[in-house]
PDB file of C-alpha atoms in Angstrom:
ATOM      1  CA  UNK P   1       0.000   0.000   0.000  1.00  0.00           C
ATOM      2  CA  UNK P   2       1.438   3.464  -0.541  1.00  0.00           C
ATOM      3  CA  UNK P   3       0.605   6.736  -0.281  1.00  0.00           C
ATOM      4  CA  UNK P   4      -1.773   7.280  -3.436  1.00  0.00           C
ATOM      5  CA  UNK P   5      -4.039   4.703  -1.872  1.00  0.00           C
ATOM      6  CA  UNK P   6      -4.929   7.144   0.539  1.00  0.00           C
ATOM      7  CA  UNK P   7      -7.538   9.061  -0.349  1.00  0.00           C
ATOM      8  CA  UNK P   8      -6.112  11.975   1.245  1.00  0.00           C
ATOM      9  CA  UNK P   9      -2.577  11.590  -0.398  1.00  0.00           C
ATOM     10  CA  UNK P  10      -4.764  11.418  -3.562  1.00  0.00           C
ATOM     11  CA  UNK P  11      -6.518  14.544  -3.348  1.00  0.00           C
ATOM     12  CA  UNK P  12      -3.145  16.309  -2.097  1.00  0.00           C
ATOM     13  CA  UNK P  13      -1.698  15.001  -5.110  1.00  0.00           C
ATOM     14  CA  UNK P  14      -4.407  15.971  -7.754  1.00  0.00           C
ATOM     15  CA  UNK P  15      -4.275  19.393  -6.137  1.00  0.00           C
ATOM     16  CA  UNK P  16      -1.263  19.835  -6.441  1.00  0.00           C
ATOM     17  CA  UNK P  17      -1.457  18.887 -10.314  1.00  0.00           C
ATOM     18  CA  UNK P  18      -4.237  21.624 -10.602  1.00  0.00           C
ATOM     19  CA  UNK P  19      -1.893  24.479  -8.867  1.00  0.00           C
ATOM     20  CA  UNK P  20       0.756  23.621 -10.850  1.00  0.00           C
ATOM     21  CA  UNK P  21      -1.368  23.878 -14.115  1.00  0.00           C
ATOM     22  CA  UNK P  22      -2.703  27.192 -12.453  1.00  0.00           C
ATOM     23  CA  UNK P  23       0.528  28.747 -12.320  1.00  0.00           C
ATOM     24  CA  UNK P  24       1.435  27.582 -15.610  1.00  0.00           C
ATOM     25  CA  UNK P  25      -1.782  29.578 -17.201  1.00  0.00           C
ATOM     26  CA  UNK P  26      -1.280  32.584 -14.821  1.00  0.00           C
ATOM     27  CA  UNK P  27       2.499  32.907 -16.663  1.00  0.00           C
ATOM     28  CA  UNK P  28       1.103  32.370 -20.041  1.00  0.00           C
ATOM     29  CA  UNK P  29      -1.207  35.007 -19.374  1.00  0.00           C
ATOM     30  CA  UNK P  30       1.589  37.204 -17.781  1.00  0.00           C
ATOM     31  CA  UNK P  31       3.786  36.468 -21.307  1.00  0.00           C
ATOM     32  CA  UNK P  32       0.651  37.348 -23.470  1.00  0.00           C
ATOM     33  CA  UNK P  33       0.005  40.853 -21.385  1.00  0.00           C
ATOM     34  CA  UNK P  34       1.058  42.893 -24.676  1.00  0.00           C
ATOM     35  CA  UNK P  35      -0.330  40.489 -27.446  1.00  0.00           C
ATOM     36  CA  UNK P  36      -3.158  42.245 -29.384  1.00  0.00           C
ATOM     37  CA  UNK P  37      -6.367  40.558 -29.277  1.00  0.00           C
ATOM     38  CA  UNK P  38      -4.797  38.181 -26.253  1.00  0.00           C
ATOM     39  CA  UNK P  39      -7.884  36.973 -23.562  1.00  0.00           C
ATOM     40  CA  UNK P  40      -6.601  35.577 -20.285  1.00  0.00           C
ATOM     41  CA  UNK P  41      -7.235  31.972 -19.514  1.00  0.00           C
ATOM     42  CA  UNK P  42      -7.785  30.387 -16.526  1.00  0.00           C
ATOM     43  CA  UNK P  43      -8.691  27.139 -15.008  1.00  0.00           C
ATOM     44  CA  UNK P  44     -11.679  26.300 -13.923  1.00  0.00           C
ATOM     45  CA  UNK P  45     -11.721  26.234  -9.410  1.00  0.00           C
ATOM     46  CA  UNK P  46     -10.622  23.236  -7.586  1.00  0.00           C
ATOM     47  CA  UNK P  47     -13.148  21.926  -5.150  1.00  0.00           C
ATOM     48  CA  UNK P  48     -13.527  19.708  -2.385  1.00  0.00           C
ATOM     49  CA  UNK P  49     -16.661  18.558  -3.418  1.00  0.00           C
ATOM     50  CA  UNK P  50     -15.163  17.659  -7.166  1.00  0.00           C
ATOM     51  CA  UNK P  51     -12.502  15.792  -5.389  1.00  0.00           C
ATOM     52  CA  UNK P  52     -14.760  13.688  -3.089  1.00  0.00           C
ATOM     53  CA  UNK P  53     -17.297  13.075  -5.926  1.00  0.00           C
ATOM     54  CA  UNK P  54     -14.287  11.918  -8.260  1.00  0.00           C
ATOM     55  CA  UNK P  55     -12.889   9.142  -5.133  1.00  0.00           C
ATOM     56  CA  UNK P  56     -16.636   8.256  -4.864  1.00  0.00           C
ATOM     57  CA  UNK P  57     -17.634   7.410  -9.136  1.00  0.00           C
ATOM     58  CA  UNK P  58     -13.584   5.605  -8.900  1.00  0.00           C
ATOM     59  CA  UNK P  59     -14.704   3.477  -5.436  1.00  0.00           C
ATOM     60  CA  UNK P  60     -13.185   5.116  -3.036  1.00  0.00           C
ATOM     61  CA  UNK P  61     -14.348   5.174   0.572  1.00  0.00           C
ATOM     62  CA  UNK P  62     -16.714   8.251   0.367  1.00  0.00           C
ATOM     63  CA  UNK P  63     -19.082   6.393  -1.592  1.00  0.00           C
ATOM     64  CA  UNK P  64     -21.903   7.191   0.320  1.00  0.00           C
ATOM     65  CA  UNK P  65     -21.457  11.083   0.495  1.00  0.00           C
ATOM     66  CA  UNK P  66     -21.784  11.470  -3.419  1.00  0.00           C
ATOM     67  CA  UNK P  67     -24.288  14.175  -4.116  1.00  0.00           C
ATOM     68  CA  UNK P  68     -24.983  12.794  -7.862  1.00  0.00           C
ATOM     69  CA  UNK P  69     -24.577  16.620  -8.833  1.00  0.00           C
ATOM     70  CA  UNK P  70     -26.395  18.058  -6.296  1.00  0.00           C
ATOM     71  CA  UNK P  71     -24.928  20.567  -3.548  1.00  0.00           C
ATOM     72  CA  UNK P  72     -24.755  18.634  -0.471  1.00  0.00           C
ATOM     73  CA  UNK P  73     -27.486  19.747   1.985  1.00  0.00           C
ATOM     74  CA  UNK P  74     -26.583  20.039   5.890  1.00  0.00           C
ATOM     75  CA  UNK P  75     -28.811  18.423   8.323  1.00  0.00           C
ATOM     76  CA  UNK P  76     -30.635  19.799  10.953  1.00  0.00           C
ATOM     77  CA  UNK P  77     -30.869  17.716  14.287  1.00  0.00           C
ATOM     78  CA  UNK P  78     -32.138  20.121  16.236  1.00  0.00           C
ATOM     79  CA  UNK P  79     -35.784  22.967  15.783  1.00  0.00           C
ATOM     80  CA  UNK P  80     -32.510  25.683  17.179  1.00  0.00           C
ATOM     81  CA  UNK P  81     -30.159  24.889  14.314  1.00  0.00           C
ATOM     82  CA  UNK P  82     -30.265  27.752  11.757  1.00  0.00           C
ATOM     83  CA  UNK P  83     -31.724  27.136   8.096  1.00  0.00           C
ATOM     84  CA  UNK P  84     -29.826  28.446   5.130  1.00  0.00           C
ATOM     85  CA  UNK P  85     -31.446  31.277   3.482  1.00  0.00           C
ATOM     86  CA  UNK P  86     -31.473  30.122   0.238  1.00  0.00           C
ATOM     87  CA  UNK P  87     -30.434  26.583  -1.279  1.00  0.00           C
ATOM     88  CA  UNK P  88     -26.466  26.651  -2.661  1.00  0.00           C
ATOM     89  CA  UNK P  89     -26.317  27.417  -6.313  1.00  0.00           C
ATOM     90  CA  UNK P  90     -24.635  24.688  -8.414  1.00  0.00           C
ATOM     91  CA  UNK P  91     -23.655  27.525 -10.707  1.00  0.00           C
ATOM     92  CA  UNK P  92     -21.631  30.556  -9.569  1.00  0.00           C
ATOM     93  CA  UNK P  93     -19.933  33.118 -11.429  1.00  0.00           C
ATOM     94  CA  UNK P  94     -16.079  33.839  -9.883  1.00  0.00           C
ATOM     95  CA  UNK P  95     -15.634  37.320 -11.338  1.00  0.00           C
ATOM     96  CA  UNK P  96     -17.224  39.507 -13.558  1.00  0.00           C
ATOM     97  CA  UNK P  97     -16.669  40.350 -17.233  1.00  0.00           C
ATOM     98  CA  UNK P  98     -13.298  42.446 -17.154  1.00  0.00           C
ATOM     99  CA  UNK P  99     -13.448  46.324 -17.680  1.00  0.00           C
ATOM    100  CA  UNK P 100      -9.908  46.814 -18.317  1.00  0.00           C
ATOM    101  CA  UNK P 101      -9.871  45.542 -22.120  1.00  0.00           C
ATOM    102  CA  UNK P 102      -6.939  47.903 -24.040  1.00  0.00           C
ATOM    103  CA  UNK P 103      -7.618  49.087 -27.324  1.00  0.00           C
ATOM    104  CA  UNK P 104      -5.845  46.213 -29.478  1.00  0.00           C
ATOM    105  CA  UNK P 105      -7.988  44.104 -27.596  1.00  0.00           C
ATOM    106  CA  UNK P 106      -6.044  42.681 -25.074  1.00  0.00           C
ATOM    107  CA  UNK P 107      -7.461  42.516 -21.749  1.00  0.00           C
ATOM    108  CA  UNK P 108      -4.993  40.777 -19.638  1.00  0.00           C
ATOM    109  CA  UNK P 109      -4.363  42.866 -16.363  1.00  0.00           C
ATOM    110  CA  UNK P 110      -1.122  41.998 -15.239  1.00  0.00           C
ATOM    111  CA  UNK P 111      -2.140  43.146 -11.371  1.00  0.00           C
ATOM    112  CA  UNK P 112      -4.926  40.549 -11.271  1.00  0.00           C
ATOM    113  CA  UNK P 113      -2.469  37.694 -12.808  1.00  0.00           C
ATOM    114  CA  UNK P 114       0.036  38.471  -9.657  1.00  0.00           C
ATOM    115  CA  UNK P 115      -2.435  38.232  -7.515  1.00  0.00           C
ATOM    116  CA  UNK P 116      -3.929  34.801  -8.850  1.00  0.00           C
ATOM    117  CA  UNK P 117       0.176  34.041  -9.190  1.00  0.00           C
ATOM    118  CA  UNK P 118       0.343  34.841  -6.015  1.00  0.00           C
ATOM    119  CA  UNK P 119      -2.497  32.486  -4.293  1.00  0.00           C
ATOM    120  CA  UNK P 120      -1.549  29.861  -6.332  1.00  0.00           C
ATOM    121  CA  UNK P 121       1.818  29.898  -4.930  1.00  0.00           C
ATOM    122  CA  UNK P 122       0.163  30.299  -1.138  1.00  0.00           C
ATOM    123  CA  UNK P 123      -1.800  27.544  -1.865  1.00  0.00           C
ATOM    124  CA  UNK P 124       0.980  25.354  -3.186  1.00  0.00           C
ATOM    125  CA  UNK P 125       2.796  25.970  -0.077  1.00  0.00           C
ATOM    126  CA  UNK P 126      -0.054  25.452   2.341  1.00  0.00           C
ATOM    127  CA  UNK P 127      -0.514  22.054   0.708  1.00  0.00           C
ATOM    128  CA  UNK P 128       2.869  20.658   0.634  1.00  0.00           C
ATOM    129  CA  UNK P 129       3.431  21.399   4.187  1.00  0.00           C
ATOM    130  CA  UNK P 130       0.685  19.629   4.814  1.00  0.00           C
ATOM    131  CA  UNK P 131       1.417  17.068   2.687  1.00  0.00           C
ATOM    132  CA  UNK P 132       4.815  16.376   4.342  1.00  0.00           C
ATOM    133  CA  UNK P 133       3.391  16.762   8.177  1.00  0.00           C
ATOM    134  CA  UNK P 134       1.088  13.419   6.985  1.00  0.00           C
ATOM    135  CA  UNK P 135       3.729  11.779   5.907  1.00  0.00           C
ATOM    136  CA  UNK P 136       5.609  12.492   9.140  1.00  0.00           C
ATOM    137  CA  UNK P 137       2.457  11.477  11.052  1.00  0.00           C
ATOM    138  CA  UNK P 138       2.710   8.011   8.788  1.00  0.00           C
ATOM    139  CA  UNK P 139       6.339   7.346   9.643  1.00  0.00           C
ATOM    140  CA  UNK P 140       5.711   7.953  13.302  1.00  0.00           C
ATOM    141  CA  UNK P 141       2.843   5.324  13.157  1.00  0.00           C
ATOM    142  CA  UNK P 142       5.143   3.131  11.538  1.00  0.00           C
ATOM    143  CA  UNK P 143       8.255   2.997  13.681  1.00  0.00           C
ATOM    144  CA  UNK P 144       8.738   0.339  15.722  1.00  0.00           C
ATOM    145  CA  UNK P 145       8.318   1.570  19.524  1.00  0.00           C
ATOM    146  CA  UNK P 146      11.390   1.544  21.959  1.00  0.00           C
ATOM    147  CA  UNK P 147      10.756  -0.776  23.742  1.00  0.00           C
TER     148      UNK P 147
END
């Protein structure tokens, strides 16, 4: 058994792949800023819910909490827990249309690519630190004890 077989190493892994592909857009879009006619690209978010869906349709262990496209509802156990106001919309625009299109038609805003650079890299970060303190926790469950 290694580490891809857990589902958490998994989803590390595969989000890793999609911050890495992030960064790689970001740049192109950076390299295109004074390209006439050039519209900046970028991927599609990563979500939890995408990930735990995915591990469900391949068999993983989260079978049952597959929403079959639907946004997964919390449950009230109690007449004092507090309704949501409105159901979660499966369909949610990120940003707006961009304003800042130049004249040649390029409408690639080099502030707003740093910025996406730079949670991209924050992310990155966040999960390979916590990618390495698992696999710490792993090879502390797996030592042999002293004594």
């Amino acid at each position: 058994m290694g580490p891809d077989d857990i589902p958490l190493f998994s989803m590390l892994k595969s989000r890793l792949g999609y911050l890495t592909e992030r960064q790689k857009v970001v740049a192109q879009n950076v390299a295109n800023g004074d390209t006439p006619g050039y519209q900046p690209r970028d991927l599609k978010a990563f979500s939890f819910q995408a990930s735990l869906d995915a591990q469900a349709s391949s068999g993983g262990t989260s079978s049952g909490l597959a929403t079959m496209g639907r946004p997964l509802q919390m449950l009230t156990t109690s007449a004092g827990h507090i309704a949501p106001s409105k159901p979660a919309s499966l369909w949610r625009s990120p940003q707006g249309p961009d304003s800042e299109t130049t004249l040649d038609g390029n409408s690639v805003t080099l502030e707003d690519q740093m910025l996406k650079m730079t949670d991209a890299r924050m992310n990155y970060d966040a999960a390979v630190s916590f990618y390495q303190r698992s696999m710490s926790m792993l090879r502390t469950a797996a030592r042999r004890p002293n004594g």
